[in-house]
Amino acid sequence: MPLGKIIKLLKGAFHKHPAESVDSLELPETENNLSMTSEENTGLVKTNVGENTLEQPSAEITQTSLPTILEEKKMINVSMLQDELQNFVSAASEVQGAALVSPDGLALASVLPGGMDEERTAAMSASMLSLGERIGRELARGSIDRIVVEGEKGYGVLVGCGADAVLLVLAGAGVKQGLLFLEVKRVVAKIAPLMG
C-alpha cells in the first residue's frame, strides 16, 4: 500500500468519531484526493500576520485556566490544622496529645508528648481505625462512632474527622470520659471544615 494512503488512513482515523472504525473510511482512488489541507487534518486555522503565516488552534478547542483548576481542587491548610490541635491540647487539662492522620496512615498534623514517634503513631491510628471498622461490620454494629483504648495510664480515643482524616486524642487516666468525648466532638467540628 502506498505511503500516501497509509497516512490518509491514519489522519482520517484520528478525525472521525470514536464509533467509526478505519474500515468504514472511504478511500478515494485518485491522486488528487490523497492530499488534504492542513486545516482539515489538524483543526488549525491560518492567520496572516504581515508576511508570516501563523497557525492557531481553532475555536473548537477549549482551555481551562490555572485559577479555575486550583479553585476546583481544595487545598488543606496544614498550619491551621496544627494551630487547632495545639489550642485543643493546651486548653483541655487532661489531654496530653492529639494527631490528625490520613486514612492511609500519614500524619497531617500532630501535637504529641515527647518521646512519641509521629509516623509510628499515625500508622497505628490508621490500622486501629481499619480494624475497628472491620470489627463493627463483623459484629453488625453499624458504622463506628469512635474507638477507645483504655489503659492504666489513660485513654486513646480515635474518631473520624471527615472523609479524609482521623483524629487521635491521648488523655490521662484522671479525665472524665463524658467531658473528654464532648471536647473531642467540639474539636472535630472545628477541624472538619478545614479539611475542605
Backbone as JSON, one array per atom type, in Angstrom:
{
  "sequence": "MPLGKIIKLLKGAFHKHPAESVDSLELPETENNLSMTSEENTGLVKTNVGENTLEQPSAEITQTSLPTILEEKKMINVSMLQDELQNFVSAASEVQGAALVSPDGLALASVLPGGMDEERTAAMSASMLSLGERIGRELARGSIDRIVVEGEKGYGVLVGCGADAVLLVLAGAGVKQGLLFLEVKRVVAKIAPLMG",
  "N": [[0.86, -1.17, 0.0], [0.62, 2.21, -0.84], [2.49, 4.87, 0.69], [1.18, 7.33, 0.94], [-1.56, 6.64, 1.05], [-1.62, 5.23, 3.44], [-0.96, 7.22, 5.28], [-3.16, 8.9, 4.91], [-5.2, 7.21, 5.81], [-4.53, 6.99, 8.53], [-4.72, 9.69, 9.35], [-7.41, 10.18, 8.82], [-8.59, 8.39, 10.6], [-8.03, 9.5, 13.07], [-9.57, 11.78, 13.07], [-12.19, 11.1, 12.92], [-15.31, 10.18, 14.49], [-15.31, 8.32, 17.6], [-16.9, 6.03, 17.31], [-16.71, 5.28, 14.7], [-14.83, 3.2, 12.58], [-11.59, 2.4, 11.13], [-11.98, 0.77, 8.97], [-14.4, 1.62, 7.96], [-13.91, 3.89, 6.54], [-13.92, 5.75, 3.55], [-11.94, 5.32, 0.77], [-10.58, 7.38, -1.58], [-9.69, 6.87, -4.97], [-8.22, 8.47, -6.66], [-5.26, 10.4, -7.33], [-5.34, 13.14, -6.85], [-7.08, 13.51, -4.71], [-5.74, 12.52, -2.54], [-4.14, 14.26, -1.03], [-4.64, 16.44, 1.66], [-5.73, 19.55, 3.02], [-3.98, 21.42, 5.57], [-5.72, 22.56, 7.36], [-7.92, 20.84, 7.36], [-6.8, 18.52, 8.36], [-5.57, 19.02, 10.9], [-7.12, 20.72, 12.4], [-6.38, 23.36, 12.57], [-6.28, 26.88, 12.16], [-5.34, 29.18, 9.71], [-3.7, 32.25, 10.06], [-2.94, 35.35, 8.78], [-0.17, 37.35, 9.4], [1.3, 40.11, 8.65], [3.86, 39.21, 6.51], [4.23, 36.71, 7.42], [2.84, 33.52, 8.14], [0.76, 32.29, 10.56], [-0.2, 29.51, 12.54], [-3.03, 28.85, 14.38], [-4.84, 27.42, 17.12], [-8.08, 26.12, 16.41], [-11.39, 27.42, 17.15], [-12.77, 25.42, 18.35], [-11.37, 24.1, 20.34], [-11.18, 24.08, 23.77], [-9.85, 25.75, 26.56], [-8.79, 25.35, 29.92], [-8.31, 27.56, 32.48], [-5.58, 28.12, 34.8], [-6.23, 29.23, 37.44], [-8.92, 28.39, 37.66], [-8.69, 25.63, 37.79], [-7.28, 25.4, 40.21], [-9.19, 26.4, 41.98], [-11.09, 24.39, 41.91], [-9.76, 22.22, 43.01], [-9.44, 21.47, 46.28], [-7.45, 22.78, 48.79], [-5.62, 21.69, 51.64], [-5.05, 23.41, 54.58], [-2.36, 23.11, 56.36], [-1.05, 24.43, 58.45], [-3.12, 25.76, 59.79], [-4.56, 23.55, 60.73], [-2.66, 22.48, 62.47], [-2.49, 24.56, 64.33], [-5.1, 24.49, 65.43], [-5.07, 21.96, 66.66], [-3.01, 22.39, 68.53], [-4.16, 24.41, 70.13], [-6.32, 22.97, 71.15], [-5.06, 20.91, 72.67], [-3.63, 22.41, 74.55], [-5.69, 23.79, 75.86], [-7.46, 21.91, 77.01], [-7.4, 20.27, 80.07], [-6.66, 17.57, 80.84], [-5.9, 16.45, 78.44], [-3.31, 15.02, 76.68], [-2.14, 14.85, 74.21], [-2.55, 15.01, 70.59], [-3.35, 13.87, 67.32], [-3.74, 14.29, 63.86], [-4.63, 12.29, 61.26], [-4.24, 10.78, 58.06], [-6.39, 8.42, 56.32], [-4.74, 6.46, 55.23], [-2.57, 6.35, 56.89], [-0.76, 8.52, 57.18], [0.66, 11.28, 58.83], [-1.04, 14.3, 59.24], [-1.14, 16.53, 60.88], [0.15, 17.15, 64.15], [0.31, 17.09, 67.74], [2.09, 15.83, 69.94], [3.06, 14.03, 72.95], [6.41, 14.23, 74.32], [8.84, 11.95, 73.07], [7.16, 10.28, 71.67], [6.77, 8.79, 68.54], [5.87, 10.37, 65.6], [5.27, 9.33, 63.0], [4.97, 6.59, 63.48], [2.87, 6.58, 65.32], [0.85, 7.64, 63.69], [0.6, 5.63, 61.75], [-0.25, 3.47, 63.37], [-2.69, 4.48, 64.25], [-4.21, 4.59, 61.89], [-4.29, 1.85, 61.31], [-5.66, 0.93, 63.55], [-8.15, 2.16, 63.17], [-8.96, 0.94, 60.76], [-9.12, -1.76, 61.55], [-11.04, -1.52, 63.6], [-13.3, -0.68, 62.13], [-13.71, -2.96, 60.6], [-14.27, -4.85, 62.58], [-16.63, -3.73, 63.57], [-18.32, -4.13, 61.34], [-18.3, -6.95, 61.17], [-19.47, -7.68, 63.6], [-21.92, -6.65, 63.28], [-22.53, -3.99, 64.1], [-22.88, -1.62, 62.85], [-21.87, 1.63, 61.52], [-18.79, 2.92, 62.78], [-18.51, 5.0, 65.57], [-16.61, 5.96, 67.43], [-13.4, 4.84, 68.58], [-12.11, 3.52, 71.46], [-9.32, 3.19, 73.48], [-8.5, 1.98, 76.52], [-6.29, 2.27, 79.13], [-4.08, 1.67, 81.97], [-2.74, 4.05, 82.29], [-4.22, 5.92, 81.01], [-6.27, 7.17, 78.27], [-6.84, 6.46, 74.79], [-8.37, 7.89, 72.16], [-10.05, 7.48, 69.18], [-11.44, 9.09, 66.46], [-13.49, 9.7, 63.58], [-12.82, 12.29, 61.25], [-14.23, 13.84, 59.13], [-14.14, 12.71, 55.69], [-11.54, 12.38, 54.96], [-9.72, 12.19, 57.06], [-8.56, 11.18, 60.34], [-8.89, 11.56, 63.8], [-6.79, 11.3, 66.51], [-6.82, 11.24, 69.98], [-5.07, 11.67, 72.94], [-5.38, 11.07, 76.35], [-5.12, 11.64, 79.9], [-5.38, 9.38, 82.78], [-7.05, 10.45, 84.73], [-9.12, 11.84, 83.55], [-12.53, 12.71, 82.92], [-14.7, 10.68, 81.17], [-17.04, 11.51, 79.78], [-16.69, 14.32, 79.55], [-14.34, 14.33, 78.08], [-15.15, 13.13, 75.64], [-16.97, 15.05, 74.81], [-15.3, 17.29, 74.44], [-13.71, 16.28, 72.39], [-15.62, 16.02, 70.38], [-16.19, 18.72, 69.94], [-13.72, 19.73, 68.96], [-13.49, 18.27, 66.62], [-15.61, 19.34, 65.18], [-14.51, 21.83, 64.63], [-12.24, 21.21, 63.14], [-13.03, 19.64, 60.93], [-14.28, 21.34, 58.86], [-11.95, 22.59, 57.92], [-10.7, 20.68, 56.5], [-11.59, 20.75, 53.96]],
  "CA": [[0.0, 0.0, 0.0], [1.45, 3.42, -0.91], [2.62, 5.64, 1.93], [0.15, 8.37, 0.96], [-2.82, 6.05, 1.5], [-1.47, 4.89, 4.87], [-1.05, 8.48, 6.03], [-4.54, 9.35, 4.85], [-5.97, 6.34, 6.7], [-4.25, 7.38, 9.91], [-5.3, 11.01, 9.61], [-8.86, 10.05, 8.84], [-8.99, 7.66, 11.81], [-7.94, 10.38, 14.23], [-10.53, 12.86, 12.99], [-13.55, 10.56, 12.9], [-15.87, 9.91, 15.81], [-14.81, 7.05, 18.11], [-17.71, 4.9, 16.9], [-16.34, 4.9, 13.34], [-13.56, 2.49, 12.51], [-10.79, 2.67, 9.94], [-12.56, 0.01, 7.88], [-15.57, 2.29, 7.39], [-13.5, 5.07, 5.8], [-13.92, 5.61, 2.1], [-10.65, 5.71, 0.21], [-10.66, 7.78, -2.98], [-8.66, 6.22, -5.77], [-7.47, 9.42, -7.47], [-4.12, 11.01, -6.69], [-5.67, 14.5, -6.43], [-7.81, 13.49, -3.45], [-4.91, 11.98, -1.46], [-3.6, 15.31, -0.18], [-5.66, 17.25, 2.33], [-5.13, 20.78, 3.55], [-3.64, 21.32, 6.99], [-6.9, 22.93, 8.15], [-8.77, 19.66, 7.51], [-6.1, 17.48, 9.11], [-5.15, 19.33, 12.25], [-8.04, 21.61, 13.1], [-5.71, 24.63, 12.76], [-6.74, 27.96, 11.31], [-4.21, 30.03, 9.34], [-3.91, 33.67, 10.23], [-1.84, 36.1, 8.18], [0.35, 38.48, 10.14], [2.34, 40.63, 7.75], [4.2, 38.21, 5.52], [4.3, 35.4, 8.08], [1.58, 32.81, 8.35], [0.75, 31.6, 11.84], [-1.29, 28.56, 12.72], [-3.58, 28.96, 15.71], [-5.88, 26.42, 17.35], [-9.42, 26.56, 16.05], [-12.24, 27.8, 18.27], [-13.38, 24.23, 18.95], [-10.57, 23.68, 21.48], [-11.41, 24.91, 24.95], [-8.77, 25.67, 27.52], [-9.16, 25.65, 31.29], [-7.25, 28.38, 33.06], [-4.99, 27.59, 36.02], [-7.01, 29.57, 38.64], [-10.12, 27.57, 37.73], [-8.27, 24.3, 38.27], [-6.93, 25.5, 41.62], [-10.41, 26.58, 42.76], [-11.79, 23.11, 42.0], [-9.02, 21.34, 43.91], [-9.4, 22.11, 47.58], [-6.16, 22.59, 49.44], [-5.7, 21.6, 53.09], [-4.12, 24.32, 55.22], [-1.76, 22.33, 57.44], [-0.72, 25.28, 59.6], [-4.35, 25.98, 60.55], [-4.84, 22.31, 61.45], [-1.68, 22.4, 63.55], [-2.91, 25.54, 65.35], [-6.3, 23.98, 66.11], [-4.65, 20.87, 67.56], [-2.23, 22.99, 69.62], [-5.12, 25.08, 71.02], [-7.1, 21.92, 71.82], [-4.24, 20.22, 73.67], [-3.29, 23.34, 75.64], [-6.9, 24.25, 76.56], [-8.05, 20.82, 77.79], [-6.43, 19.98, 81.13], [-6.19, 16.19, 80.86], [-5.49, 15.99, 77.12], [-1.85, 15.01, 76.61], [-1.67, 14.96, 72.83], [-3.52, 14.76, 69.53], [-2.76, 13.73, 65.98], [-4.68, 14.2, 62.74], [-3.99, 11.28, 60.42], [-4.99, 10.37, 56.87], [-6.79, 7.01, 56.45], [-3.66, 5.55, 54.85], [-1.54, 6.32, 57.91], [0.19, 9.63, 57.12], [0.33, 12.35, 59.77], [-1.32, 15.6, 58.65], [-0.73, 17.49, 61.92], [0.18, 16.45, 65.44], [0.87, 17.66, 68.95], [2.24, 14.6, 70.73], [4.0, 14.12, 74.07], [7.8, 13.91, 73.97], [9.18, 10.53, 73.02], [6.26, 9.53, 70.77], [7.11, 8.94, 67.13], [4.69, 10.82, 64.84], [4.97, 8.4, 61.9], [4.51, 5.32, 64.05], [1.55, 6.85, 65.89], [-0.08, 7.8, 62.58], [0.38, 4.31, 61.15], [-1.06, 2.68, 64.31], [-4.04, 5.05, 64.26], [-4.89, 4.12, 60.68], [-4.53, 0.41, 61.49], [-6.7, 0.78, 64.57], [-9.41, 2.54, 62.53], [-9.31, -0.11, 59.81], [-9.53, -2.94, 62.32], [-12.29, -1.19, 64.28], [-14.39, -0.71, 61.15], [-13.94, -4.36, 60.23], [-14.95, -5.48, 63.73], [-18.0, -3.2, 63.57], [-19.08, -4.83, 60.3], [-18.44, -8.37, 61.51], [-20.39, -7.81, 64.74], [-23.18, -5.99, 62.88], [-22.76, -2.82, 64.96], [-23.05, -0.42, 62.02], [-20.67, 2.45, 61.36], [-18.07, 3.16, 64.04], [-18.52, 6.39, 66.01], [-15.28, 6.2, 67.99], [-12.69, 3.69, 69.11], [-11.47, 3.94, 72.7], [-8.37, 2.27, 74.12], [-8.37, 2.39, 77.92], [-5.19, 1.62, 79.83], [-3.88, 2.15, 83.34], [-2.2, 5.41, 82.26], [-5.11, 6.86, 80.34], [-7.11, 6.8, 77.14], [-6.58, 6.84, 73.42], [-9.68, 7.96, 71.5], [-9.92, 7.66, 67.74], [-12.72, 9.46, 65.85], [-13.42, 10.18, 62.2], [-12.84, 13.75, 61.12], [-14.47, 13.97, 57.71], [-13.83, 11.51, 54.91], [-10.12, 12.33, 54.64], [-8.84, 12.23, 58.22], [-8.92, 10.54, 61.6], [-8.29, 12.28, 64.92], [-6.4, 10.52, 67.69], [-6.66, 12.08, 71.16], [-4.49, 10.96, 74.09], [-5.78, 11.75, 77.6], [-4.67, 11.0, 81.13], [-6.32, 8.48, 83.46], [-7.96, 11.2, 85.58], [-10.13, 12.58, 82.79], [-13.89, 12.18, 82.9], [-14.95, 10.26, 79.79], [-18.07, 12.35, 79.16], [-16.09, 15.6, 79.18], [-13.37, 14.07, 77.02], [-15.87, 12.92, 74.4], [-17.55, 16.35, 74.43], [-14.2, 18.11, 73.9], [-13.32, 15.7, 71.11], [-16.67, 16.38, 69.41], [-16.02, 20.15, 69.63], [-12.55, 19.96, 68.11], [-13.81, 17.7, 65.3], [-16.45, 20.32, 64.5], [-13.66, 22.92, 64.16], [-11.25, 20.73, 62.18], [-13.65, 19.07, 59.71], [-14.38, 22.31, 57.77], [-10.63, 22.93, 57.4], [-10.25, 19.59, 55.65], [-12.05, 21.02, 52.59]],
  "C": [[0.89, 1.23, 0.0], [1.4, 4.2, 0.4], [1.55, 6.71, 2.05], [-1.19, 7.85, 1.46], [-2.77, 5.71, 2.98], [-1.61, 6.14, 5.72], [-2.48, 8.98, 6.05], [-5.43, 8.52, 5.77], [-5.79, 6.75, 8.15], [-4.87, 8.73, 10.24], [-6.81, 10.95, 9.7], [-9.34, 9.37, 10.11], [-8.97, 8.57, 13.03], [-8.98, 11.49, 14.21], [-11.97, 12.38, 12.88], [-14.03, 10.37, 14.33], [-15.4, 8.55, 16.27], [-15.61, 5.84, 17.63], [-17.34, 4.42, 15.5], [-14.99, 4.21, 13.35], [-12.83, 2.84, 11.22], [-11.38, 1.95, 8.74], [-13.71, 0.74, 7.21], [-15.2, 3.54, 6.6], [-13.52, 4.78, 4.31], [-12.6, 6.12, 1.57], [-10.83, 6.11, -1.25], [-9.47, 7.2, -3.74], [-7.81, 7.22, -6.55], [-6.35, 10.04, -6.67], [-4.45, 12.4, -6.17], [-6.36, 14.53, -5.07], [-6.97, 12.98, -2.28], [-4.37, 13.08, -0.55], [-4.74, 16.15, 0.37], [-4.98, 18.5, 2.86], [-4.88, 20.63, 5.03], [-4.82, 21.72, 7.87], [-7.78, 21.71, 8.39], [-8.13, 18.64, 8.43], [-5.92, 17.81, 10.58], [-6.1, 20.21, 13.02], [-7.41, 22.98, 13.34], [-6.25, 25.65, 11.76], [-5.54, 28.84, 11.0], [-4.61, 31.48, 9.48], [-2.7, 34.39, 9.63], [-1.46, 37.26, 9.07], [1.52, 39.01, 9.33], [2.6, 39.6, 6.66], [4.24, 36.82, 6.11], [2.91, 34.8, 8.22], [1.69, 32.03, 9.65], [-0.42, 30.63, 11.88], [-1.73, 28.64, 14.17], [-4.63, 27.88, 15.9], [-7.24, 26.98, 16.98], [-10.25, 26.8, 17.3], [-12.85, 26.6, 18.98], [-12.65, 23.79, 20.22], [-10.83, 24.63, 22.63], [-10.27, 24.69, 25.93], [-9.3, 26.05, 28.89], [-8.01, 26.42, 31.92], [-6.81, 27.8, 34.39], [-5.78, 27.98, 37.28], [-8.27, 28.72, 38.79], [-9.79, 26.18, 38.25], [-7.98, 24.36, 39.75], [-8.16, 25.7, 42.5], [-11.13, 25.25, 42.93], [-11.09, 22.17, 42.97], [-8.88, 22.06, 45.25], [-8.09, 21.76, 48.28], [-6.38, 22.55, 50.96], [-4.64, 22.52, 53.68], [-3.56, 23.65, 56.47], [-1.46, 23.2, 58.65], [-1.97, 25.58, 60.43], [-4.75, 24.73, 61.33], [-3.93, 22.17, 62.66], [-2.07, 23.35, 64.69], [-4.13, 25.06, 66.12], [-5.94, 22.86, 67.09], [-3.89, 21.42, 68.76], [-3.16, 23.67, 70.62], [-5.92, 24.05, 71.81], [-6.3, 21.27, 72.94], [-3.92, 21.15, 74.84], [-4.51, 23.77, 76.45], [-7.51, 23.16, 77.44], [-7.02, 20.31, 78.79], [-5.86, 18.57, 81.07], [-5.76, 15.65, 79.5], [-3.98, 16.13, 77.0], [-1.31, 15.16, 75.19], [-2.79, 14.67, 71.85], [-2.78, 14.65, 68.2], [-3.89, 13.6, 64.96], [-3.99, 13.38, 61.66], [-4.86, 11.0, 59.22], [-5.34, 8.89, 57.01], [-5.71, 6.02, 56.03], [-2.45, 5.64, 55.76], [-0.48, 7.39, 57.84], [-0.27, 10.74, 58.05], [0.12, 13.66, 59.02], [-0.88, 16.72, 59.59], [-0.72, 16.73, 63.24], [0.79, 17.32, 66.53], [0.94, 16.49, 69.92], [3.2, 14.82, 71.88], [5.41, 13.73, 73.61], [8.05, 12.41, 74.0], [8.25, 9.7, 72.14], [6.62, 9.84, 69.32], [5.85, 9.24, 66.33], [4.29, 9.82, 63.76], [4.4, 7.08, 62.42], [3.11, 5.47, 64.63], [0.49, 6.97, 64.79], [-0.41, 6.46, 61.94], [-0.5, 3.43, 62.05], [-2.5, 3.18, 64.34], [-4.84, 4.57, 63.05], [-5.21, 2.63, 60.77], [-5.66, 0.16, 62.47], [-8.08, 1.12, 63.98], [-9.88, 1.44, 61.58], [-9.82, -1.35, 60.51], [-10.86, -2.7, 63.03], [-13.48, -1.21, 63.34], [-14.73, -2.14, 60.73], [-14.67, -5.1, 61.35], [-16.4, -5.02, 63.79], [-18.88, -3.88, 62.54], [-19.35, -6.27, 60.68], [-19.44, -8.59, 62.65], [-21.72, -7.13, 64.49], [-23.53, -4.83, 63.81], [-22.92, -1.54, 64.16], [-21.75, 0.36, 61.92], [-20.1, 2.81, 62.73], [-18.1, 4.66, 64.36], [-17.15, 6.79, 66.56], [-14.7, 4.89, 68.49], [-11.93, 4.18, 70.34], [-10.56, 2.82, 73.2], [-8.16, 2.8, 75.52], [-7.27, 1.57, 78.57], [-5.02, 2.21, 81.21], [-3.35, 3.58, 83.38], [-3.08, 6.4, 81.51], [-5.82, 6.27, 79.13], [-6.48, 7.22, 75.81], [-7.92, 6.78, 72.7], [-9.45, 8.29, 70.03], [-11.3, 7.94, 67.16], [-12.48, 9.9, 64.41], [-13.54, 11.68, 62.16], [-13.02, 14.06, 59.64], [-14.07, 12.69, 57.0], [-12.33, 11.32, 54.74], [-9.2, 12.3, 55.85], [-9.45, 11.54, 59.43], [-8.2, 11.31, 62.7], [-8.02, 11.32, 66.07], [-6.18, 11.5, 68.84], [-6.15, 11.21, 72.29], [-4.82, 11.76, 75.34], [-5.31, 10.95, 78.8], [-5.77, 10.19, 81.79], [-7.35, 9.24, 84.28], [-9.08, 11.93, 84.84], [-11.49, 11.91, 82.92], [-14.24, 11.89, 81.44], [-15.97, 11.15, 79.08], [-17.52, 13.68, 78.7], [-15.08, 15.42, 78.04], [-14.08, 13.92, 75.67], [-16.51, 14.22, 73.89], [-16.48, 17.25, 73.81], [-13.75, 17.6, 72.53], [-14.33, 16.08, 70.03], [-16.53, 17.85, 69.0], [-14.84, 20.39, 68.7], [-12.76, 19.37, 66.72], [-14.65, 18.68, 64.51], [-15.64, 21.51, 63.98], [-12.72, 22.46, 63.03], [-11.87, 20.29, 60.87], [-13.82, 20.1, 58.58], [-13.03, 22.68, 57.15], [-10.1, 21.86, 56.46], [-10.74, 19.75, 54.22], [-13.24, 20.22, 52.34]]
}
